[in-house]
Coordinates of C-alpha atoms in Angstrom, one line a residue:
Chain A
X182 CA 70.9 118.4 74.0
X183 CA 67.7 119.6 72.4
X184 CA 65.0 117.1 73.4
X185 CA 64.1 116.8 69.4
X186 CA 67.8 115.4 69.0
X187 CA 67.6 113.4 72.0
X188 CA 64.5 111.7 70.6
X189 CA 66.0 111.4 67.4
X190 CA 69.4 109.5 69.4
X191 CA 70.0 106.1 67.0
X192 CA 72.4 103.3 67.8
X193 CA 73.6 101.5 64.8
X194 CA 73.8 97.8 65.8
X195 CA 74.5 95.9 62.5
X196 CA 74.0 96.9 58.8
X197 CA 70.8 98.4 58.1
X198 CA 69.8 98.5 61.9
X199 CA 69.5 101.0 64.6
X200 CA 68.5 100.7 68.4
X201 CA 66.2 103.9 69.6
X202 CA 63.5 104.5 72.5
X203 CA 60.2 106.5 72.9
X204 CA 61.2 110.1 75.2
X205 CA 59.2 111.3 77.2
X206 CA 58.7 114.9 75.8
X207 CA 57.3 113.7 72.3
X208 CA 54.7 111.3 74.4
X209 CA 51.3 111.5 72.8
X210 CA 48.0 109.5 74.8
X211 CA 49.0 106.6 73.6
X212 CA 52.6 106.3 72.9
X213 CA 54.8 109.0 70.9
X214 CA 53.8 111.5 68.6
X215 CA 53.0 110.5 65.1
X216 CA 56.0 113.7 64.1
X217 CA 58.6 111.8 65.9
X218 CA 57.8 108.4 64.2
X219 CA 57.9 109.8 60.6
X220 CA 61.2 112.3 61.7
X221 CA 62.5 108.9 63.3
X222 CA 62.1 107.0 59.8
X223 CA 63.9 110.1 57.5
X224 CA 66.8 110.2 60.2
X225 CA 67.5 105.7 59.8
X226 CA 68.0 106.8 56.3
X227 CA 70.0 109.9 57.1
X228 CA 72.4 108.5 59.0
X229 CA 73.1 105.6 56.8
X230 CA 76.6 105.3 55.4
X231 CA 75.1 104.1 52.1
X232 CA 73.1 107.6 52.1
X233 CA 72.9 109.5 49.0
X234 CA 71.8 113.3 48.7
X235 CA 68.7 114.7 50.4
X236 CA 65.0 113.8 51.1
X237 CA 62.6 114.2 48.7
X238 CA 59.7 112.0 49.6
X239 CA 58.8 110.3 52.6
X240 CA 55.8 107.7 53.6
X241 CA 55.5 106.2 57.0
X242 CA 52.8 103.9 57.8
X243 CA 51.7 103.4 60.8
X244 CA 51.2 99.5 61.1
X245 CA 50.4 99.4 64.8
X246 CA 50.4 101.7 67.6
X247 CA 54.0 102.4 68.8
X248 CA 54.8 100.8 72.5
X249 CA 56.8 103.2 75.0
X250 CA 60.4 102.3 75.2
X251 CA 63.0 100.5 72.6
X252 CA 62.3 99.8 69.3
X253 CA 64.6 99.0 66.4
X254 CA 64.6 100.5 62.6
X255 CA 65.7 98.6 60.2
X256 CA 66.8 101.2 56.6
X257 CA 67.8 99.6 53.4
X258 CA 68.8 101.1 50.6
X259 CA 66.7 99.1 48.0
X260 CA 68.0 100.7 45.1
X261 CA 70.9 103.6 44.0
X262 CA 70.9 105.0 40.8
X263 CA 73.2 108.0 39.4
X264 CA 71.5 110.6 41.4
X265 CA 68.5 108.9 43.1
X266 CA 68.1 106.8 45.8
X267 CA 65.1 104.3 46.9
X268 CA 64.9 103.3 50.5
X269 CA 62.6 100.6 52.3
X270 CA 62.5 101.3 55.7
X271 CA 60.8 99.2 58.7
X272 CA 60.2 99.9 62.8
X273 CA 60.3 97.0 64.9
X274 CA 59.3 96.2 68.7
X275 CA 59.4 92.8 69.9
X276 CA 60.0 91.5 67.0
X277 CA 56.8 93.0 65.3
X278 CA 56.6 95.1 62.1
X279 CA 55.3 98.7 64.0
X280 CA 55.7 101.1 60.9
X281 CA 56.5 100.4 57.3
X282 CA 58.0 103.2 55.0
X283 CA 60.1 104.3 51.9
X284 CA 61.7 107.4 51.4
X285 CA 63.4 108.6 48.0
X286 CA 66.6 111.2 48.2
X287 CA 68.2 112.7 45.7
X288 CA 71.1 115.2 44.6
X289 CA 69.4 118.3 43.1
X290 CA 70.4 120.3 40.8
X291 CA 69.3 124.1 39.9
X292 CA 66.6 123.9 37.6
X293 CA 63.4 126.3 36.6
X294 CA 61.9 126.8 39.6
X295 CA 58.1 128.5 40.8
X296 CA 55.9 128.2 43.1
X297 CA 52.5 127.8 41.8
X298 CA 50.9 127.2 45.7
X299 CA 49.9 130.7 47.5
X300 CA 51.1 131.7 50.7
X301 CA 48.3 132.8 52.6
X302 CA 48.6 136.5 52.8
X303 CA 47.5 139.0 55.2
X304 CA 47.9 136.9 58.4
X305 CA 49.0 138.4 61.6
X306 CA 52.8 137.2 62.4
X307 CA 53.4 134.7 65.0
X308 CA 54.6 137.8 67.4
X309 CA 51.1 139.2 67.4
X310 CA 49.3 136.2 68.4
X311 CA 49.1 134.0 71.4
X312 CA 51.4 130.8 71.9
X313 CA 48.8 127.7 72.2
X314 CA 48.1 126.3 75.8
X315 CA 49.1 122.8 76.1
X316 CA 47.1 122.9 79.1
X317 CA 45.4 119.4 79.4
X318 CA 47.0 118.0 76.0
X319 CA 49.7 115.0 75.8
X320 CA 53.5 116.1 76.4
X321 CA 54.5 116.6 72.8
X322 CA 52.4 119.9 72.4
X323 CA 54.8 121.4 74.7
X324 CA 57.7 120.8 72.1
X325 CA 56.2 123.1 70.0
X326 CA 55.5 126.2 69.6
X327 CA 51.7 127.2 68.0
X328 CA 50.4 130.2 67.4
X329 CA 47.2 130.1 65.8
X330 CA 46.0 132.2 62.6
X331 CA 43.3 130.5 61.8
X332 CA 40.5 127.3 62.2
X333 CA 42.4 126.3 65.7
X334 CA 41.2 123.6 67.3
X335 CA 39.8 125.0 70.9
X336 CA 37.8 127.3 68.9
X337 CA 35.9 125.2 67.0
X338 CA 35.3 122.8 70.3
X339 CA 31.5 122.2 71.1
X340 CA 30.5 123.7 67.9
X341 CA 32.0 122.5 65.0
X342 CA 32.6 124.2 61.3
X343 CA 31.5 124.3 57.9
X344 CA 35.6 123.8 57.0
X345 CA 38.5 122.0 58.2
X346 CA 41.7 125.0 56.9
X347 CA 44.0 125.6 59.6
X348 CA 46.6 127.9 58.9
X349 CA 49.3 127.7 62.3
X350 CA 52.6 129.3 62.8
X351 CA 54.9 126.4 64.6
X352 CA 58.0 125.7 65.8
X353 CA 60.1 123.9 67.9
X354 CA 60.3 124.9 71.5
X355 CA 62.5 125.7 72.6
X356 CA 64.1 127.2 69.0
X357 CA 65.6 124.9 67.1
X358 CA 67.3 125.4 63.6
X359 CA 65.4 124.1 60.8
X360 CA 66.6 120.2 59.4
X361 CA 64.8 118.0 57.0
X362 CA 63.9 115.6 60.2
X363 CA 62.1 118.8 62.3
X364 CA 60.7 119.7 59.3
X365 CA 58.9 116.1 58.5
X366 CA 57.5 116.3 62.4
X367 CA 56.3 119.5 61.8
X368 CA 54.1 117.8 59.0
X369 CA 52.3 116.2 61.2
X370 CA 51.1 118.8 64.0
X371 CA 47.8 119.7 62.7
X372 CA 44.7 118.2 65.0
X373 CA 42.7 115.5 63.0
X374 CA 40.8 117.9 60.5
X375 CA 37.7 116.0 61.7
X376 CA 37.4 117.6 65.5
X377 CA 37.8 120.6 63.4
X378 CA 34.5 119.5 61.5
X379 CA 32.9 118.1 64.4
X380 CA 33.6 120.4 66.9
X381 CA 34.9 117.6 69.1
X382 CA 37.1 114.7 70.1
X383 CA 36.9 111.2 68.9
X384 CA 38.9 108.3 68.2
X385 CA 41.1 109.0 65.1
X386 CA 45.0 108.4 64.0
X387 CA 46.9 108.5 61.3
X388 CA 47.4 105.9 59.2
X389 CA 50.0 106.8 56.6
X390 CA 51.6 110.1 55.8
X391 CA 52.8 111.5 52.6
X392 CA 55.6 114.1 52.4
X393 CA 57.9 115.8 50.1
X394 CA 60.4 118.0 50.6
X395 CA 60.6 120.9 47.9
X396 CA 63.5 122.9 49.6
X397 CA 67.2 121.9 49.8
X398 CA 69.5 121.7 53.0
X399 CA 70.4 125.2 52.4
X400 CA 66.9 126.6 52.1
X401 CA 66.2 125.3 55.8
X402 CA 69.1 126.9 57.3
X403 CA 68.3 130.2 55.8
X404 CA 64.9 129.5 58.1
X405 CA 66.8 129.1 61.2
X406 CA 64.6 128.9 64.1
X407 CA 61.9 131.2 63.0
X408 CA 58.1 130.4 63.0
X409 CA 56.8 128.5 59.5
X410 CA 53.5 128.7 58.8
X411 CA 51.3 125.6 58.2
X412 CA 48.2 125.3 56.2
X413 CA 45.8 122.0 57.5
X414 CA 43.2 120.8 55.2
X415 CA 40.7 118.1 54.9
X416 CA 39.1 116.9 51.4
X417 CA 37.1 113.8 51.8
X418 CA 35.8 112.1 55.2
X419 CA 34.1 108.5 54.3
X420 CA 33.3 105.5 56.5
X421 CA 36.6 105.7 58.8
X422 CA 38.9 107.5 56.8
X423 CA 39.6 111.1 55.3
X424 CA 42.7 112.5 54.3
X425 CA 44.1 116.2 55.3
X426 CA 46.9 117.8 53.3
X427 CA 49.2 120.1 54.8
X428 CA 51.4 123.2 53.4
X429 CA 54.3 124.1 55.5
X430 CA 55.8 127.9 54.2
X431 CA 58.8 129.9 55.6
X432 CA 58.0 133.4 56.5
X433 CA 60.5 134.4 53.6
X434 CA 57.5 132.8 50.9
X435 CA 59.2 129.6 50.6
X436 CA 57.2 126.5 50.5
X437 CA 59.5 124.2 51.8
X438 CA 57.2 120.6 52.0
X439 CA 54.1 120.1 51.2
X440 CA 52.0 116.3 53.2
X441 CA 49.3 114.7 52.9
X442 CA 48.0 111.9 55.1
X443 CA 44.9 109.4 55.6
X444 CA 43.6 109.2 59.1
X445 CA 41.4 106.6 60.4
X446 CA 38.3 108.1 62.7
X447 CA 35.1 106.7 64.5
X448 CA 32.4 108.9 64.6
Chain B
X109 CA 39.6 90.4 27.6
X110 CA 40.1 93.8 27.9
X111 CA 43.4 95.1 27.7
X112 CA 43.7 96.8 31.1
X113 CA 42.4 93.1 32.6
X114 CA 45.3 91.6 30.5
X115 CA 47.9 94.1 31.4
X116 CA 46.9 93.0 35.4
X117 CA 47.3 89.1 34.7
X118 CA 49.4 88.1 37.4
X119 CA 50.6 84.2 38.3
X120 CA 50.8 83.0 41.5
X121 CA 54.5 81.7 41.4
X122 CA 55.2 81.3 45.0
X123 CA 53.7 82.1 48.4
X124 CA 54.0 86.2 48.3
X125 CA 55.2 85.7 44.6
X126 CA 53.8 86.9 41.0
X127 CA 55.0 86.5 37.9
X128 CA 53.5 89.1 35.0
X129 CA 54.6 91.2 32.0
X130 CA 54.1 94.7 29.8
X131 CA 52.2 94.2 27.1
X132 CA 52.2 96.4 24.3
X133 CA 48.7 99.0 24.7
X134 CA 49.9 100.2 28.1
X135 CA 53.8 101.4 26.6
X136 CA 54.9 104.2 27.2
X137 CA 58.0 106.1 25.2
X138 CA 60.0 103.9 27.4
X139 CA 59.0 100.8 29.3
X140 CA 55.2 100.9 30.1
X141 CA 52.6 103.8 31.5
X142 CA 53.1 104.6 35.4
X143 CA 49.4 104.3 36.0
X144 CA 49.2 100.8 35.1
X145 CA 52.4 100.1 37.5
X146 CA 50.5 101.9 40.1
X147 CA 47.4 99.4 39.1
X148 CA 49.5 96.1 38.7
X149 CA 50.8 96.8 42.7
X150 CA 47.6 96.9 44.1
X151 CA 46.1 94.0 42.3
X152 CA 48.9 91.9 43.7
X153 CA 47.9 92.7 46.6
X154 CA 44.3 92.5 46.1
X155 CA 44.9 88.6 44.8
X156 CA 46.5 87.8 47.4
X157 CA 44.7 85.2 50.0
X158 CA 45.6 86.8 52.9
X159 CA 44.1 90.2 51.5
X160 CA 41.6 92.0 53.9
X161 CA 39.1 94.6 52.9
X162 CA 39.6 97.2 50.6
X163 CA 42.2 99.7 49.3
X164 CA 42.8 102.9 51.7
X165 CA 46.5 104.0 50.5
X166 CA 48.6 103.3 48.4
X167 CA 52.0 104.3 47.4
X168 CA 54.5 103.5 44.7
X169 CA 58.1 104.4 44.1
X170 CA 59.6 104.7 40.6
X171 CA 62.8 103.2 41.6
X172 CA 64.2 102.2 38.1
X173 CA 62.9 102.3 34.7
X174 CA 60.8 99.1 33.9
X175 CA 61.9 97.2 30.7
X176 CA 59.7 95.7 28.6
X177 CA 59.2 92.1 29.2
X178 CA 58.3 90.0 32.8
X179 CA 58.7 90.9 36.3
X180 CA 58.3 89.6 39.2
X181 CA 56.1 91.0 42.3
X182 CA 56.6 91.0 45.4
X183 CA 53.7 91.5 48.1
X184 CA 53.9 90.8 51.5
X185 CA 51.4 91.3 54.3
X186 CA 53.6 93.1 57.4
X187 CA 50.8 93.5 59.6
X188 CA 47.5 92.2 60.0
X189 CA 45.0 94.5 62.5
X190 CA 41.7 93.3 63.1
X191 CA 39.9 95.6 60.4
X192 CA 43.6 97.1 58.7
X193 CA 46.3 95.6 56.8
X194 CA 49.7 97.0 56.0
X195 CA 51.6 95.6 52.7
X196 CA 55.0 96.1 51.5
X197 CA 55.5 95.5 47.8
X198 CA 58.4 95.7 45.3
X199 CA 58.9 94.7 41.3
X200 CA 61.9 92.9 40.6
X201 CA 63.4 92.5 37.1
X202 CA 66.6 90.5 36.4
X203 CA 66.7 90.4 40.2
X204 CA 67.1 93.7 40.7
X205 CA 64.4 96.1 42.2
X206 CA 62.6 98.0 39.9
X207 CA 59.9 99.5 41.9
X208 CA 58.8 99.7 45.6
X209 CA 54.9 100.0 47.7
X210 CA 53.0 100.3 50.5
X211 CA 49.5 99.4 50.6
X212 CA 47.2 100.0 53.4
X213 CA 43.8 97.7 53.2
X214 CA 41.1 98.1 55.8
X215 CA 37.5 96.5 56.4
X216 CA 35.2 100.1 56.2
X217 CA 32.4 101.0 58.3
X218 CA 29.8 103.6 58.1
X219 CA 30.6 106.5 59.8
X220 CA 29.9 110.5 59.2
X221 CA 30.8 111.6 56.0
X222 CA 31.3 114.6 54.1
X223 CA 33.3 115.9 51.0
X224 CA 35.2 119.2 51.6
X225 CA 36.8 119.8 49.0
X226 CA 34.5 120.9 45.8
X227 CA 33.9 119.3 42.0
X228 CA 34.4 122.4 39.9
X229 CA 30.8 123.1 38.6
X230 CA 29.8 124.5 35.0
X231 CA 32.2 122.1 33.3
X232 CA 31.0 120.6 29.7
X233 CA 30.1 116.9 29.7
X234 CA 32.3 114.8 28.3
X235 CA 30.0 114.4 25.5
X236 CA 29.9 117.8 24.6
X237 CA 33.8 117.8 24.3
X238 CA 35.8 116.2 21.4
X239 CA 38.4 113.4 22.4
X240 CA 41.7 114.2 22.7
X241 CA 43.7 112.9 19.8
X242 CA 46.7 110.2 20.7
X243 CA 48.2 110.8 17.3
X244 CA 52.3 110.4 18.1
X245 CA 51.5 109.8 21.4
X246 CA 53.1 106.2 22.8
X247 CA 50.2 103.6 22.9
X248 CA 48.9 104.2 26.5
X249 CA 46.9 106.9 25.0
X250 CA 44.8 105.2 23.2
X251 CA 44.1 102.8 26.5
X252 CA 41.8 106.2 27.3
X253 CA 39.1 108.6 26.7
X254 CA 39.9 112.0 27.2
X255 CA 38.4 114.9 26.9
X256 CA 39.7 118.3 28.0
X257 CA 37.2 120.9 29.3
X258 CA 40.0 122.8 30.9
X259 CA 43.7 123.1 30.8
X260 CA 44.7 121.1 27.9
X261 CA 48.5 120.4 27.0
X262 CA 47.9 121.1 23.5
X263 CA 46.7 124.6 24.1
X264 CA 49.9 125.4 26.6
X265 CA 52.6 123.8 23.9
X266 CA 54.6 126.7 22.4
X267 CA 53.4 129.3 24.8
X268 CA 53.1 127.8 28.7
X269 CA 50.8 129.0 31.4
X270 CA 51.0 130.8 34.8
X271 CA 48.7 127.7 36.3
X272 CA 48.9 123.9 36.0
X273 CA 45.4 123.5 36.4
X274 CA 43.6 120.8 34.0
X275 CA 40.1 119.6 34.3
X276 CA 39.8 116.3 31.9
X277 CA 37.1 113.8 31.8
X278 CA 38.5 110.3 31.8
X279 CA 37.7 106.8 31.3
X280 CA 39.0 103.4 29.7
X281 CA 38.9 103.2 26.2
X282 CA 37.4 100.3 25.7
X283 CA 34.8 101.3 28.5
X284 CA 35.1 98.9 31.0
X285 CA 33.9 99.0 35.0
X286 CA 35.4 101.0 37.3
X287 CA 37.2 99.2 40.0
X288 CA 40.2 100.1 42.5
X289 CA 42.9 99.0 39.8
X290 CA 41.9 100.9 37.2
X291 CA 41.5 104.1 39.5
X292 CA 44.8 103.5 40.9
X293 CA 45.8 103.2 36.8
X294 CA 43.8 107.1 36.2
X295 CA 45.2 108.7 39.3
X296 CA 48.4 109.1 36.7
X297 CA 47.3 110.0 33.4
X298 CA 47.4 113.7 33.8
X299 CA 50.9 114.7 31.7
X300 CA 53.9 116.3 34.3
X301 CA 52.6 119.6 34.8
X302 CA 55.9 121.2 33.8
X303 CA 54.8 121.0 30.7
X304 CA 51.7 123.0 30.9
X305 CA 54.1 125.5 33.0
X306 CA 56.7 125.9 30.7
X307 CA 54.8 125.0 27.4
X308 CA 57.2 121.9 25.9
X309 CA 58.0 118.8 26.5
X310 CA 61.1 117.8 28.4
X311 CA 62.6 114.6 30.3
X312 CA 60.2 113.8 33.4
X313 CA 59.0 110.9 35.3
X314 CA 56.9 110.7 38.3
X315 CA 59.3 109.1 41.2
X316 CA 56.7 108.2 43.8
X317 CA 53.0 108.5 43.5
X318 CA 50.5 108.1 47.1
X319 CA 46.6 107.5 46.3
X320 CA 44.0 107.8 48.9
X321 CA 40.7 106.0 47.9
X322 CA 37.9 107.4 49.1
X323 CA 35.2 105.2 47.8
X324 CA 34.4 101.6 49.2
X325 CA 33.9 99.0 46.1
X326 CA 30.2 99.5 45.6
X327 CA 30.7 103.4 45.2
X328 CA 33.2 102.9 42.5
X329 CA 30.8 100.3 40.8
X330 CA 27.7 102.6 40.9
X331 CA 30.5 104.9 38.4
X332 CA 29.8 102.0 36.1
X333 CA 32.2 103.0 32.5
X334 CA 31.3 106.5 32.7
X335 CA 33.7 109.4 32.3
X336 CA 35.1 110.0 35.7
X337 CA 36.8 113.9 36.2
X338 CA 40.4 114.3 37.0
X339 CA 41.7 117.6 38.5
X340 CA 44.6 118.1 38.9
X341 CA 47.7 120.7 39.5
X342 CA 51.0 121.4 40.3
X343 CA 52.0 123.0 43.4
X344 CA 55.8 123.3 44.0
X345 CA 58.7 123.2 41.5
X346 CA 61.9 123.4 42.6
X347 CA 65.5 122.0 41.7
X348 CA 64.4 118.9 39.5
X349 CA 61.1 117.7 41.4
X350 CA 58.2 119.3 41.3
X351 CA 54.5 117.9 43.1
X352 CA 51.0 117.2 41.6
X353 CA 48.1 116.6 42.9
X354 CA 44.9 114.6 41.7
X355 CA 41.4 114.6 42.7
X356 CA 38.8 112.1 40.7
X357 CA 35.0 112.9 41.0
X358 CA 32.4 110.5 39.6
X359 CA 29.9 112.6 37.7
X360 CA 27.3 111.9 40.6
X361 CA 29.8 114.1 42.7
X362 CA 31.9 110.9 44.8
X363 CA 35.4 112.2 45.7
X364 CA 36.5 109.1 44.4
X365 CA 40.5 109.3 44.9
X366 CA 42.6 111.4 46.1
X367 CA 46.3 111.7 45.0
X368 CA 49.6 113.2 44.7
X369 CA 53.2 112.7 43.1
X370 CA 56.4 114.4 43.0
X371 CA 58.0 114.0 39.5
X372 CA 61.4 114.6 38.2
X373 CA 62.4 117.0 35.6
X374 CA 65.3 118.7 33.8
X375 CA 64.7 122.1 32.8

C-alpha cells in the first residue's frame, strides 16, 4: 500500500464518523504534515455514502496543532441541492475540536471553459533538475518528490529575497497516480513564503487553507504520476500573518487547483 | 442609521443564537447581495461575548439561496487558543441551512511586515472618474460608489474580453467608516468575471468566498469613508465554476484584504 493511502486509511464508526491515526511518513516537527490534514478532511467527505459529485472547494482550519496518533473526523453533509453539495466537516482528538472545515462538491457539466492564469513558460522540466534533499527536514519531505525551478528555499537561506515566487515541480514519491485527495496535499508543499523573504527559519504555520479544484476526476487521471508544477506566492505579511497563494499546473497546461492560505509567523 | 449598520442588526436570541433579516437596499435580483452575507457572518461573530481579537479569515459557503425575510445565525466558538480563535457559523432559514463559515480571529502583534504584491500605479482617482450608473441594476448597487478606471462591465457587454482584469474604486454609498464588516461586504462586489470574459450576462452565483484581512482595526479606520481600490480577476474557468480573486488597497497603499471565490456558471 502506497504510504499516502495508508495515511489516508478511515474507519467509519457511526454516521458521520471516522477513526484515523497520524503515520509516520507524513510526520512534520510537530505532528503531521499540514497536506495530510487537509487531504484527510476532502477524503471524510469522499468516502461518505451521502457523497455527491466531486470537490470543488475545500477550507481546513487548523484549530490546534494535531497530536501523533488517533483522531476522529466527524463529515456532515449540511446541505444537498440538485447538483451541489455543502459539507461541515470537524477533527477531533480527545474529545477536542483540532481542525474545522467545509468543503463544497459538485456534478459538473461541460461548459465554456479558459484559462485566463499563465503557465509559467520556459522552465527546465523536472528531468533536468535536481530532486530536493530532505536531508535534515521532517519525514514528510521524503514523500515527495521536489525539483526546484525557481525561489527554493535552501537558496535563499542566510540571505533572503526581494520576492517570495516559487515555482516547484512535485510529486508523490514514490509515483502515485493523481486523485483529488494527493492533489489537495500537494497544495500545501510550498515552505512558509516568509523564510523565503527572510532568508531563514522561524516560527510560522498555517492557519487555514483555501482550495479549489478546477479539473474533473478525468483530468487527474490523464496526469498520472507525472511531475505538476507549483507556483508559491506571498502578497501581504502584517503583524503575524501573510497569506501565500499557490498554482498547481499539469505539464499538459492544465491548471488543475489553484490555494491560498494564511499563515501565522513570529519574526 | 446607515443602511449597511441596519442590514447587520442582529438579536441575541440565545447563547450562540441571532436572530436578523434582509432588508430591502442590500437585494439582489434574488434574495439579498453576497457581500452583505459575507458581512452579516462575521459580525455575529464579532458580537459575540466570547469573541477574541480581530478578523484573520474568513470563509462563507453559498449553500442555498437566501429568501427574503429573517434568519437565524449560528456562531459558535470551536476553539479558543491563547491569542486565536476558530468559529464555525451557519444561516438557517425555516430550519434548514442556508449558508455555512469559518472564522478565524486572532489577538495581533507587531512583527516584520511587508506588502508583496503591488497597487497598480497611474490609476485616475476616483474623483476624476464618473460613478458607475445602477440604472436596472437590483438595489445593492446603489448601497455603493463605484467608479471604474479599468475593466468595466459596461465596456465588455456585447463584445467580451481576453482578460478579467477590473480596477474599480469603491466605497459605501452613503460614506460611512471603514470597518471589517463592511470590507468583508466589498470583498464581493466585483460582478462574476464570466461576464467580462464572455461579454453578457448569464446565471452565476459565487458558492464559497475566503477573505484574508490584512489590516488590524486601526489601519482600516485610518481609510476613514474614502474610496478604497478593488482588483480583481479571474483565473480558471472550467465546467461550471470558475475562481476570482480580490485584492483591496487603501489609497495610502494598505493591502487591506485579500480574497478569493469560485462562482458557478452556465454557459
Amino acid at each position: 500500500m502506497h504510504p499516502f493511502d495508508d495515511a489516508l486509511r478511515l474507519t467509519p464508526t457511526a454516521e458521520d464518523r471516522y477513526a484515523g491515526r497520524t503515520t509516520a511518513p507524513y510526520g512534520n516537527m510537530v505532528g503531521p504534515f499540514g497536506g495530510i490534514t487537509n487531504a484527510l478532511m476532502l477524503h471524510a467527505a469522499m468516502l461518505h455514502p451521502a457523497r455527491l459529485g466531486d470537490p470543488i472547494a475545500l477550507t481546513v482550519n487548523f484549530a490546534a496543532p494535531v497530536a501523533d496518533g488517533e483522531f476522529e473526523i466527524v463529515a456532515r453533509p449540511a446541505r444537498t441541492n440538485r447538483s451541489t453539495q455543502h459539507w461541515q466537516l470537524e477533527t477531533l482528538q480527545q474529545g477536542q475540536v483540532i481542525t474545522t472545515a467545509t468543503a463544497v462538491f459538485a456534478e459538473r457539466r461541460v461548459t465554456w471553459t479558459d484559462t485566463e492564469a499563465t503557465m509559467p513558460a520556459g522552465l527546465p522540466p523536472p528531468q533536468a533538475l535536481p530532486r530536493m534533499s530532505a536531508q535534515n527536514l521532517p519525514p514528510w519531505f521524503r514523500c515527495y518528490d521536489m525539483r526546484v525551478a525557481a525561489g527554493g528555499l535552501t537558496e535563499t537561506l542566510g540571505s533572503g529575497h526581494t520576492d517570495s515566487l516559487s515555482q516547484i515541480w512535485v510529486r508523490d514519491e514514490p509515483p502515485r497516480p493523481l486523485d483529488f485527495a494527493s492533489l489537495a496535499a500537494i497544495c500545501d508543499v510550498f515552505a512558509p513564503r516568509v523564510y523565503l523573504r527572510l532568508g531563514r527559519l522561524l516560527p510560522a504555520g498555517t492557519v487555514s487553507i483555501t482550495t479549489y479544484f478546477h479539473a474533473g476526476e478525468s483530468q487527474l487521471r490523464e496526469q498520472g504520476d507525472r511531475h505538476l508544477l507549483g507556483v508559491a506566492r506571498g502578497l501581504g505579511f502584517r503583524n503575524g500573518f501573510f497569506d501565500q497563494v499557490a498554482e498547481i499546473w499539469g505539464q499538459d497546461g492544465q491548471l488543475l487547483a489553484t490555494s491560498t492560505q494564511i499563515v501565522y509567523f513570529r519574526a
